[in-house]
Amino acid sequence: MKAESSNESFKIGQRVHSLNDPRRVGTVKYVGGVEGYSGTWIGVDWDQDGDGKHDGSVNGVFYFNGRSQSSASFVRSQNLSRGITLLQALDLRYRTTSTKDEEDEMYVLSAKNKRVSIQLLGGDKIQDKLSHFEELTSASLSYLGVSSLGVSSDLGSILPNLKQLDLTGNLISDWEEIGALCEQLPALTTLNLSSNSLSNDVTCLPQLKNIRVLVLNNSGMSWTQVEKLRLSLPDIEELHLMGNMISAITSTSSENQAFNSLRLLNLDDNCISEWNEVLKLSQLPCLEQLYLNKNKLSNIVHSVNDNESSKKSSDPFPSLRCLLLGANNLGDLPSIDALNVFPKLVDIRLSDNPITDPVRGGVPRFVLVARLTNVQVLNGSEVRVREKKESEIRYVRMVMSKLNNNSGEIELLHPRFYELKKLHGIEDERASAENTGPKNMASGLISITLKCVGPSMGEKPQLTKKLPGSITVGKLKILCENFFKLKSIKLRLFLHEEGSPFPTPFDDETATLLDVGICDGSTVLVDEES
């Protein structure tokens, strides 16, 4: 199904796609002649860099501004499509039968490398059911070149049970038409408009009371536009805004017009760099999940400023249970401690930040587990009760060994130290080690499992040894050489932590076992230098 392709069909600002490739989508920026070439040309700025050949200038003559050096091109009108309607796309996706060529492409290779055709069991029944639009509850029409929703009074009778509609990567831009579509489909609760270049004008929307999930990823939405959507989405529960280059949360609505039912807000892959912008969302009463992966955050603070915090006595993010902060620029421990102010926060992602990378001055997993009061899931991995307890004990002993009971410095740098020390009944092992009695010496021993993992070490049984927590990493290397008879191999030791995808290296040979967080029951991997 192809739209008309006359020159009059195209106008500046219109969304189009390449006639033979609905995924190659762009915006008309020029209609007219091109010097040195006959006839009328359509200047298109494509959404994807590399889909074009230039930046809107040809042979030194400027025609329009392309987004990049390779996003623009000139195309004959017959090679472009203005798109199809929603109902045409439904026909194309669900009522078109497979051609012989397409069926011939459905095969597997036998042991003798011959094609064996495959047939979908029950395929005819599935196709028959999908072709009855009145039975559809979910429809995916992504990248089909839909430009018009073709809203009519009988659309509700054609799709009476449609609950989920995916229109990703089409040519839709008109919010008024989107609103009319939602009104005509009373059962529709989930709408995906990702990768459509949506109009800035969102003032014509009616009340979309049935929409619970709205996906607007990579659609060019600013937060100003999002604010205008508030009044039209009174019962929205999930809002996805990935990849929209949002850097600021600009409030234009009063608090009683807020997203009071919003439970999930996805702001992944945007440009937010200041935590103060995030705190502007902190009074959303029902927000349980906030996704901020791949932004530019470098630190986390408790409040916007003293004046703001005095105005708002309620807890920030009162319902927040899940906060994803992966792939930002977080590198300081006070930012981690600041997360404890959120009363219900239990699921946290911090991976791909400097703070979680020991090579960039970060800390091992057990330190994060100990400092985060209520964490139950860290970086997608469950924090079990045993890991939580062991991490807190290791953390306390590490602090004791480094700061030598300097109470002022401990309170400043390690806010949970005294709380955890009391919780687990931990004594100062350095002080007790000064007592030379055999009983006290024995109580200072910790049980460590040593496991060889080096490729040239061969298969060696793991060993469990009781060693003083005061010995250094360098001394432990020498002991491993003796235990496993590895005199000719230069060793490197790693701490294997439960729930952590990568072991933590011990690079400071002068640090004690307590300094690096080894405690009773720890596993040390014995590897070789690469």
Coordinates of C-alpha atoms in Angstrom, one line a residue:
M1 CA 0.0 0.0 0.0
K2 CA 1.6 3.2 -1.1
A3 CA 0.6 6.8 -0.8
E4 CA 0.4 9.3 -3.7
S5 CA 3.8 10.6 -4.8
S6 CA 3.0 13.8 -6.7
N7 CA 5.1 16.9 -6.0
E8 CA 2.1 18.5 -4.4
S9 CA 2.0 15.7 -1.9
F10 CA 5.0 17.0 -0.1
K11 CA 5.4 20.1 2.0
I12 CA 8.1 21.5 4.3
G13 CA 8.0 19.8 7.7
Q14 CA 6.2 16.8 6.5
R15 CA 7.3 13.4 7.8
V16 CA 8.2 10.8 5.1
H17 CA 9.9 7.5 4.6
S18 CA 11.8 5.9 1.7
L19 CA 9.4 4.2 -0.6
N20 CA 11.0 0.8 -0.2
D21 CA 12.2 1.1 3.4
P22 CA 9.7 2.3 6.1
R23 CA 12.6 2.3 8.6
R24 CA 14.4 5.1 6.7
V25 CA 12.4 8.0 8.1
G26 CA 13.0 11.8 7.7
T27 CA 11.5 15.3 7.5
V28 CA 11.0 17.3 4.3
K29 CA 13.1 20.4 4.4
Y30 CA 13.1 21.6 0.8
V31 CA 11.0 21.2 -2.3
G32 CA 12.3 22.7 -5.6
G33 CA 15.1 22.6 -8.2
V34 CA 18.7 21.7 -7.6
E35 CA 21.4 23.5 -9.6
G36 CA 22.7 21.3 -12.4
Y37 CA 19.9 18.8 -12.3
S38 CA 16.5 18.9 -14.0
G39 CA 13.1 18.7 -12.4
T40 CA 11.8 19.0 -8.9
W41 CA 13.6 17.5 -5.9
I42 CA 12.6 16.8 -2.3
G43 CA 15.2 17.7 0.2
V44 CA 15.0 15.2 3.2
D45 CA 16.8 15.4 6.5
W46 CA 16.9 11.7 7.6
D47 CA 16.5 10.8 11.3
Q48 CA 19.6 8.5 11.2
D49 CA 23.0 9.9 10.5
G50 CA 24.5 8.1 7.5
D51 CA 21.1 7.7 5.7
G52 CA 22.0 10.8 3.7
K53 CA 24.9 12.0 1.6
H54 CA 25.5 15.6 2.7
D55 CA 24.4 18.4 5.1
G56 CA 21.8 20.1 2.8
S57 CA 24.4 21.8 0.5
V58 CA 25.4 20.5 -2.9
N59 CA 28.3 21.7 -5.0
G60 CA 28.7 24.7 -2.7
V61 CA 25.0 25.8 -3.0
F62 CA 23.1 25.9 0.3
Y63 CA 19.5 24.5 0.2
F64 CA 18.7 23.6 3.8
N65 CA 20.3 22.8 7.2
G66 CA 20.8 19.1 7.8
R67 CA 21.4 17.8 11.3
S68 CA 24.8 16.4 10.4
Q69 CA 27.2 16.0 7.5
S70 CA 25.6 12.8 6.4
S71 CA 21.9 13.2 7.3
A72 CA 20.5 15.0 4.2
S73 CA 19.8 14.0 0.6
F74 CA 17.7 15.0 -2.4
V75 CA 15.1 12.5 -3.5
R76 CA 12.7 12.3 -6.4
S77 CA 9.1 12.3 -5.3
Q78 CA 8.3 8.9 -6.7
N79 CA 10.9 7.4 -4.3
L80 CA 9.2 8.8 -1.2
S81 CA 6.1 7.8 0.7
R82 CA 3.7 10.0 2.7
G83 CA 2.7 6.9 4.6
I84 CA -0.5 4.9 5.1
T85 CA -3.4 5.0 7.6
L86 CA -3.7 3.0 10.8
L87 CA -6.3 0.6 9.3
Q88 CA -4.2 0.1 6.2
A89 CA -1.3 -0.9 8.5
L90 CA -3.5 -3.3 10.4
D91 CA -4.4 -4.9 7.1
L92 CA -0.8 -5.1 6.0
R93 CA 0.4 -6.6 9.3
Y94 CA -2.4 -9.0 10.2
R95 CA -4.4 -9.8 7.0
T96 CA -1.7 -10.1 4.4
T97 CA -0.9 -13.7 3.6
S98 CA 2.7 -14.9 3.2
T99 CA 4.0 -15.0 -0.4
K100 CA 5.7 -18.1 -1.8
D101 CA 9.0 -16.4 -1.7
E102 CA 8.6 -15.6 2.0
E103 CA 7.5 -19.2 2.8
D104 CA 10.5 -20.5 0.9
E105 CA 12.8 -18.4 3.2
M106 CA 11.4 -20.4 6.3
Y107 CA 13.8 -23.3 6.5
V108 CA 16.5 -25.0 8.6
L109 CA 19.7 -26.7 7.4
S110 CA 20.0 -30.4 7.8
A111 CA 23.1 -32.3 8.8
K112 CA 24.0 -32.5 5.1
N113 CA 23.6 -28.7 4.8
K114 CA 20.4 -29.1 2.8
R115 CA 17.4 -26.8 3.2
V116 CA 14.4 -28.3 5.1
S117 CA 11.2 -26.3 4.9
I118 CA 9.4 -25.6 8.1
Q119 CA 5.7 -25.1 8.7
L120 CA 4.3 -23.3 11.6
L121 CA 2.0 -25.6 13.6
G122 CA -1.4 -24.0 13.9
G123 CA -0.2 -21.0 11.8
D124 CA -3.4 -20.8 9.9
K125 CA -5.5 -20.7 13.0
I126 CA -3.3 -17.9 14.5
Q127 CA -3.5 -15.9 11.2
D128 CA -7.3 -16.4 11.1
K129 CA -7.6 -15.1 14.7
L130 CA -5.4 -12.1 14.1
S131 CA -7.3 -11.1 11.0
H132 CA -10.4 -10.6 13.1
F133 CA -9.7 -7.1 14.4
E134 CA -12.5 -7.2 16.9
E135 CA -10.6 -9.9 18.8
L136 CA -7.3 -8.1 18.8
T137 CA -6.2 -7.0 22.3
S138 CA -2.6 -6.0 21.3
A139 CA -1.3 -4.7 18.0
S140 CA 2.3 -3.9 16.9
L141 CA 2.5 -1.6 13.9
S142 CA 6.1 -0.5 14.3
Y143 CA 7.9 0.9 11.3
L144 CA 5.1 0.5 8.8
G145 CA 5.0 4.1 7.7
V146 CA 1.7 5.1 9.5
S147 CA 1.2 8.8 8.9
S148 CA -2.5 9.1 9.5
L149 CA -4.5 7.5 12.3
G150 CA -7.6 7.8 10.2
V151 CA -9.8 8.3 13.2
S152 CA -13.5 7.8 12.5
S153 CA -16.6 7.1 14.5
D154 CA -16.6 3.4 13.6
L155 CA -13.0 2.8 14.8
G156 CA -14.2 1.7 18.2
S157 CA -16.4 -0.9 16.7
I158 CA -13.6 -2.2 14.5
L159 CA -11.1 -2.5 17.4
P160 CA -13.4 -2.7 20.5
N161 CA -10.9 -4.8 22.6
L162 CA -7.6 -3.2 21.7
K163 CA -5.6 -2.6 24.9
Q164 CA -2.1 -2.2 23.7
L165 CA -1.0 -0.4 20.6
D166 CA 2.7 -0.1 19.4
L167 CA 3.2 2.7 16.8
T168 CA 7.0 2.9 17.2
G169 CA 9.0 4.4 14.3
N170 CA 6.1 5.8 12.2
L171 CA 5.3 9.2 10.7
I172 CA 2.8 10.4 13.4
S173 CA 3.2 14.0 14.7
D174 CA -0.3 15.4 15.4
W175 CA -1.3 15.3 19.1
E176 CA -4.9 16.2 18.3
E177 CA -5.2 13.1 16.2
I178 CA -3.5 11.0 18.9
G179 CA -6.1 12.3 21.4
A180 CA -9.0 11.4 19.0
L181 CA -7.6 7.9 18.6
C182 CA -7.5 7.3 22.3
E183 CA -11.1 8.6 22.7
Q184 CA -12.3 6.2 19.9
L185 CA -10.6 3.2 21.5
P186 CA -12.2 2.8 25.0
A187 CA -10.2 -0.3 25.9
L188 CA -6.8 1.2 25.0
T189 CA -4.5 1.5 28.1
T190 CA -1.0 1.2 26.6
L191 CA 0.3 3.4 23.8
N192 CA 3.8 3.4 22.4
L193 CA 4.7 6.4 20.2
S194 CA 8.5 6.0 20.4
S195 CA 10.6 7.3 17.5
N196 CA 7.9 9.5 16.1
S197 CA 8.7 13.2 15.7
L198 CA 5.8 14.6 17.8
S199 CA 4.5 18.1 17.4
N200 CA 5.4 20.7 20.1
D201 CA 1.7 21.7 20.3
V202 CA 0.1 19.5 22.9
T203 CA -2.7 21.9 23.9
C204 CA -5.5 20.2 21.9
L205 CA -5.5 16.9 23.9
P206 CA -8.7 15.8 25.6
Q207 CA -8.8 13.9 28.9
L208 CA -7.1 10.5 28.2
K209 CA -8.5 8.9 31.3
N210 CA -8.0 5.3 30.2
I211 CA -4.3 5.6 29.3
R212 CA -2.1 3.9 32.0
V213 CA 1.2 3.5 30.1
L214 CA 2.6 6.0 27.6
V215 CA 5.9 5.4 25.8
L216 CA 7.6 8.4 24.2
N217 CA 11.2 7.3 23.8
N218 CA 13.3 9.1 21.2
S219 CA 10.4 11.4 20.2
G220 CA 12.0 14.8 20.8
M221 CA 9.8 15.5 23.9
S222 CA 11.0 18.3 26.2
W223 CA 9.9 18.4 29.8
T224 CA 7.9 21.5 29.0
Q225 CA 5.8 19.3 26.7
V226 CA 5.6 16.7 29.4
E227 CA 4.2 19.3 31.8
K228 CA 1.5 20.2 29.3
L229 CA 0.5 16.5 29.1
R230 CA -0.2 16.4 32.8
L231 CA -3.8 17.6 32.6
S232 CA -4.6 15.1 29.8
L233 CA -3.2 12.1 31.7
P234 CA -4.9 12.0 35.1
D235 CA -4.5 8.3 35.7
I236 CA -1.1 7.6 34.0
E237 CA 1.0 5.0 35.8
E238 CA 4.0 4.5 33.6
L239 CA 5.7 7.2 31.5
H240 CA 8.8 6.4 29.4
L241 CA 10.9 9.3 28.1
M242 CA 14.2 7.7 27.1
G243 CA 16.6 9.4 24.7
N244 CA 14.9 12.8 24.5
M245 CA 18.0 14.9 25.6
I246 CA 16.1 16.2 28.6
S247 CA 18.4 18.1 30.9
A248 CA 16.0 20.1 33.2
I249 CA 12.8 19.4 35.0
T250 CA 10.9 22.6 34.5
S251 CA 7.6 22.8 36.4
T252 CA 4.8 24.8 35.0
S253 CA 1.9 23.2 36.9
S254 CA 0.7 23.5 40.4
E255 CA 1.2 20.6 42.8
N256 CA -2.5 19.5 42.6
Q257 CA -2.0 18.9 38.9
A258 CA 1.0 16.6 39.4
F259 CA 1.2 13.0 38.1
N260 CA -0.5 11.7 41.3
S261 CA -0.9 8.2 40.0
L262 CA 2.5 7.9 38.3
R263 CA 4.4 4.8 39.5
L264 CA 7.2 4.4 37.0
L265 CA 9.1 7.2 35.3
N266 CA 11.8 6.3 32.8
L267 CA 14.4 9.0 32.0
D268 CA 17.2 6.7 30.9
D269 CA 19.6 8.0 28.3
N270 CA 19.0 11.8 28.8
C271 CA 21.2 14.7 29.7
I272 CA 20.4 15.4 33.4
S273 CA 23.6 16.4 35.2
E274 CA 22.3 18.1 38.4
W275 CA 20.6 16.1 41.2
N276 CA 18.6 19.2 42.0
E277 CA 16.7 18.6 38.8
V278 CA 15.8 15.1 40.0
L279 CA 14.7 16.4 43.4
K280 CA 12.0 18.4 41.6
L281 CA 10.2 15.0 41.1
S282 CA 10.6 14.1 44.8
Q283 CA 7.0 14.9 45.9
L284 CA 5.3 12.6 43.4
P285 CA 3.3 10.6 45.9
C286 CA 3.1 7.2 44.2
L287 CA 6.4 7.1 42.3
E288 CA 7.9 3.7 42.9
Q289 CA 10.4 3.3 40.1
L290 CA 12.7 6.0 38.7
Y291 CA 15.1 5.1 35.9
L292 CA 18.1 7.5 35.4
N293 CA 20.6 5.3 33.7
K294 CA 23.0 6.9 31.1
N295 CA 22.6 10.5 32.3
K296 CA 25.4 12.8 33.4
L297 CA 24.9 12.8 37.2
S298 CA 28.1 13.3 39.2
N299 CA 26.8 13.6 42.7
I300 CA 23.7 13.1 44.9
V301 CA 22.6 15.7 47.5
H302 CA 19.9 15.6 50.1
S303 CA 17.8 18.6 49.1
V304 CA 17.6 21.4 46.6
N305 CA 18.5 24.0 49.2
D306 CA 17.8 24.9 52.8
N307 CA 14.8 27.1 51.8
E308 CA 13.2 24.4 49.8
S309 CA 13.7 21.7 52.5
S310 CA 12.1 24.0 55.1
K311 CA 9.1 24.4 52.9
K312 CA 8.5 20.7 52.3
S313 CA 8.4 18.7 55.5
S314 CA 7.5 15.4 53.9
D315 CA 10.1 12.8 53.0
P316 CA 11.5 13.1 49.4
F317 CA 10.3 10.3 47.2
P318 CA 8.0 8.8 49.8
S319 CA 7.1 5.7 47.8
L320 CA 10.3 5.2 45.8
R321 CA 11.5 1.5 45.9
C322 CA 13.7 1.3 42.7
L323 CA 16.3 3.8 41.6
L324 CA 18.5 3.0 38.6
L325 CA 21.6 5.2 38.3
G326 CA 23.8 3.0 36.1
A327 CA 26.4 4.6 33.6
N328 CA 26.5 8.1 35.2
N329 CA 29.5 9.8 36.7
L330 CA 29.0 9.1 40.4
G331 CA 32.3 8.8 42.2
D332 CA 32.0 9.8 45.8
L333 CA 30.7 7.9 48.9
P334 CA 28.6 10.8 50.3
S335 CA 26.4 10.4 47.2
I336 CA 25.8 6.7 48.2
D337 CA 25.0 7.7 51.8
A338 CA 22.6 10.3 50.5
L339 CA 20.4 7.5 49.1
N340 CA 19.5 6.4 52.7
V341 CA 17.2 9.4 53.0
F342 CA 14.6 7.8 50.8
P343 CA 12.5 5.7 53.2
K344 CA 11.4 2.8 51.0
L345 CA 14.4 2.5 48.6
V346 CA 15.5 -1.2 48.3
D347 CA 16.5 -1.7 44.7
I348 CA 19.5 0.3 43.4
R349 CA 21.7 0.2 40.3
L350 CA 25.1 1.9 40.4
S351 CA 27.0 -0.2 37.9
D352 CA 29.2 1.5 35.3
N353 CA 29.9 4.5 37.6
P354 CA 33.4 5.4 38.9
I355 CA 32.3 4.6 42.5
T356 CA 31.8 0.9 41.5
D357 CA 35.1 0.6 39.5
P358 CA 38.2 0.0 41.7
V359 CA 40.4 0.9 38.7
R360 CA 38.9 4.4 38.8
G361 CA 39.1 4.7 42.6
G362 CA 35.8 3.0 43.3
V363 CA 34.9 0.6 46.1
P364 CA 34.0 -3.1 46.2
R365 CA 30.5 -4.3 46.4
F366 CA 30.6 -5.1 50.1
V367 CA 31.2 -1.4 51.0
L368 CA 28.1 -0.3 49.0
V369 CA 26.0 -3.1 50.6
A370 CA 27.1 -1.9 54.1
R371 CA 26.6 1.8 53.5
L372 CA 23.1 1.4 51.9
T373 CA 20.8 0.8 54.9
N374 CA 17.8 -0.9 53.3
V375 CA 19.3 -2.3 50.0
Q376 CA 17.8 -5.7 48.9
V377 CA 18.8 -5.6 45.2
L378 CA 22.1 -4.0 44.1
N379 CA 23.0 -3.8 40.4
G380 CA 20.3 -6.4 39.5
S381 CA 21.6 -8.9 42.0
E382 CA 19.7 -9.9 45.2
V383 CA 21.4 -8.9 48.5
R384 CA 20.7 -11.9 50.7
V385 CA 20.5 -11.6 54.5
R386 CA 23.9 -13.5 54.8
E387 CA 25.6 -11.2 52.3
K388 CA 24.2 -8.1 54.1
K389 CA 25.5 -9.2 57.5
E390 CA 28.9 -10.3 56.2
S391 CA 29.4 -7.1 54.2
E392 CA 28.6 -4.9 57.2
I393 CA 31.0 -6.8 59.4
R394 CA 33.8 -6.6 56.8
Y395 CA 33.1 -2.9 56.4
V396 CA 33.3 -2.2 60.1
R397 CA 36.6 -4.1 60.5
M398 CA 38.1 -2.4 57.4
V399 CA 37.2 1.1 58.9
M400 CA 38.6 0.1 62.3
S401 CA 41.9 -1.0 60.7
K402 CA 42.3 2.2 58.7
L403 CA 41.2 4.9 61.0
N404 CA 42.4 3.5 64.4
N405 CA 39.3 4.7 66.3
N406 CA 39.6 8.4 65.3
S407 CA 35.9 9.0 66.2
G408 CA 35.6 12.4 64.6
E409 CA 36.9 11.3 61.3
I410 CA 34.9 8.1 61.4
E411 CA 31.6 9.9 62.0
L412 CA 32.4 12.2 59.1
L413 CA 33.5 9.6 56.6
H414 CA 31.5 6.6 57.7
P415 CA 28.0 7.6 59.0
R416 CA 26.8 4.0 59.6
F417 CA 30.0 2.8 61.4
Y418 CA 29.0 3.0 65.0
E419 CA 25.5 1.8 64.2
L420 CA 26.9 -1.3 62.5
K421 CA 29.6 -1.9 65.1
K422 CA 26.9 -2.0 67.9
L423 CA 24.5 -4.0 65.7
H424 CA 27.0 -6.8 65.2
G425 CA 28.8 -6.6 68.6
I426 CA 32.3 -6.0 67.0
E427 CA 35.2 -5.3 69.2
D428 CA 38.4 -3.5 68.2
E429 CA 40.6 -6.3 66.9
R430 CA 43.7 -4.1 66.8
A431 CA 43.3 -3.3 70.4
S432 CA 42.7 -6.9 71.3
A433 CA 45.7 -8.0 69.2
E434 CA 48.0 -6.0 71.5
N435 CA 47.1 -8.5 74.3
T436 CA 49.5 -11.4 73.6
G437 CA 47.5 -14.1 75.3
P438 CA 46.9 -17.2 73.2
K439 CA 43.1 -16.9 73.6
N440 CA 43.0 -13.4 72.2
M441 CA 45.4 -14.3 69.4
A442 CA 43.0 -17.2 68.4
S443 CA 40.0 -14.9 68.4
G444 CA 41.8 -12.6 65.9
L445 CA 42.0 -15.4 63.3
I446 CA 39.7 -15.4 60.3
S447 CA 38.8 -18.3 58.1
I448 CA 39.6 -17.8 54.4
T449 CA 39.0 -20.0 51.4
L450 CA 41.8 -19.9 48.8
K451 CA 41.0 -21.0 45.3
C452 CA 43.5 -21.3 42.4
V453 CA 42.2 -20.0 39.1
G454 CA 45.3 -19.3 37.1
P455 CA 45.5 -21.0 33.6
S456 CA 48.9 -22.5 34.2
M457 CA 48.3 -23.7 37.8
G458 CA 46.6 -26.9 37.0
E459 CA 43.7 -28.3 39.0
K460 CA 44.4 -27.8 42.7
P461 CA 41.9 -28.4 45.5
Q462 CA 40.8 -25.2 47.3
L463 CA 42.1 -24.7 50.8
T464 CA 40.5 -23.2 53.9
K465 CA 43.0 -21.5 56.3
K466 CA 42.7 -19.6 59.5
L467 CA 45.0 -16.5 59.4
P468 CA 45.4 -13.3 61.4
G469 CA 43.5 -10.4 60.0
S470 CA 46.6 -8.3 60.5
I471 CA 48.8 -10.0 57.9
T472 CA 49.4 -8.1 54.7
V473 CA 48.4 -9.0 51.1
G474 CA 52.0 -9.4 50.3
K475 CA 52.4 -12.0 53.1
L476 CA 49.3 -13.8 51.9
K477 CA 50.9 -14.1 48.4
I478 CA 53.9 -15.8 49.9
L479 CA 51.7 -18.1 51.9
C480 CA 49.8 -19.0 48.8
E481 CA 53.1 -19.8 47.0
N482 CA 53.8 -22.3 49.8
F483 CA 50.3 -23.7 50.1
F484 CA 50.0 -24.5 46.4
K485 CA 53.7 -24.9 45.5
L486 CA 53.6 -22.0 43.0
K487 CA 57.2 -20.7 43.4
S488 CA 57.8 -20.0 39.7
I489 CA 54.5 -18.0 39.2
K490 CA 54.0 -14.4 39.9
L491 CA 50.6 -14.2 41.8
R492 CA 47.8 -11.7 41.8
L493 CA 45.0 -12.1 44.4
F494 CA 41.3 -11.2 44.1
L495 CA 38.4 -11.1 46.5
H496 CA 35.3 -13.0 45.2
E497 CA 32.1 -11.4 46.5
E498 CA 28.7 -12.9 46.4
G499 CA 26.5 -11.1 44.0
S500 CA 29.3 -9.2 42.3
P501 CA 29.9 -10.0 38.6
F502 CA 33.7 -9.3 38.8
P503 CA 36.2 -10.1 41.6
T504 CA 38.0 -7.2 43.3
P505 CA 41.8 -7.1 42.9
F506 CA 44.3 -6.6 45.8
D507 CA 46.9 -4.3 44.4
D508 CA 48.3 -2.8 47.6
E509 CA 50.6 -5.4 49.0
T510 CA 51.1 -3.4 52.3
A511 CA 47.4 -3.4 53.1
T512 CA 46.2 -5.9 55.7
L513 CA 43.5 -8.4 55.2
L514 CA 41.2 -6.3 57.4
D515 CA 42.1 -3.2 55.3
V516 CA 40.9 -4.8 52.1
G517 CA 37.7 -6.1 53.7
I518 CA 38.5 -9.8 54.1
C519 CA 36.5 -11.3 56.9
D520 CA 35.5 -14.8 58.2
G521 CA 34.3 -16.9 55.3
S522 CA 35.8 -14.8 52.5
T523 CA 36.9 -16.4 49.3
V524 CA 40.2 -15.3 47.8
L525 CA 41.0 -16.2 44.1
V526 CA 44.7 -17.0 43.4
D527 CA 45.5 -15.9 39.9
E528 CA 48.6 -15.2 37.9
E529 CA 49.9 -11.9 36.5
S530 CA 48.9 -11.6 32.8

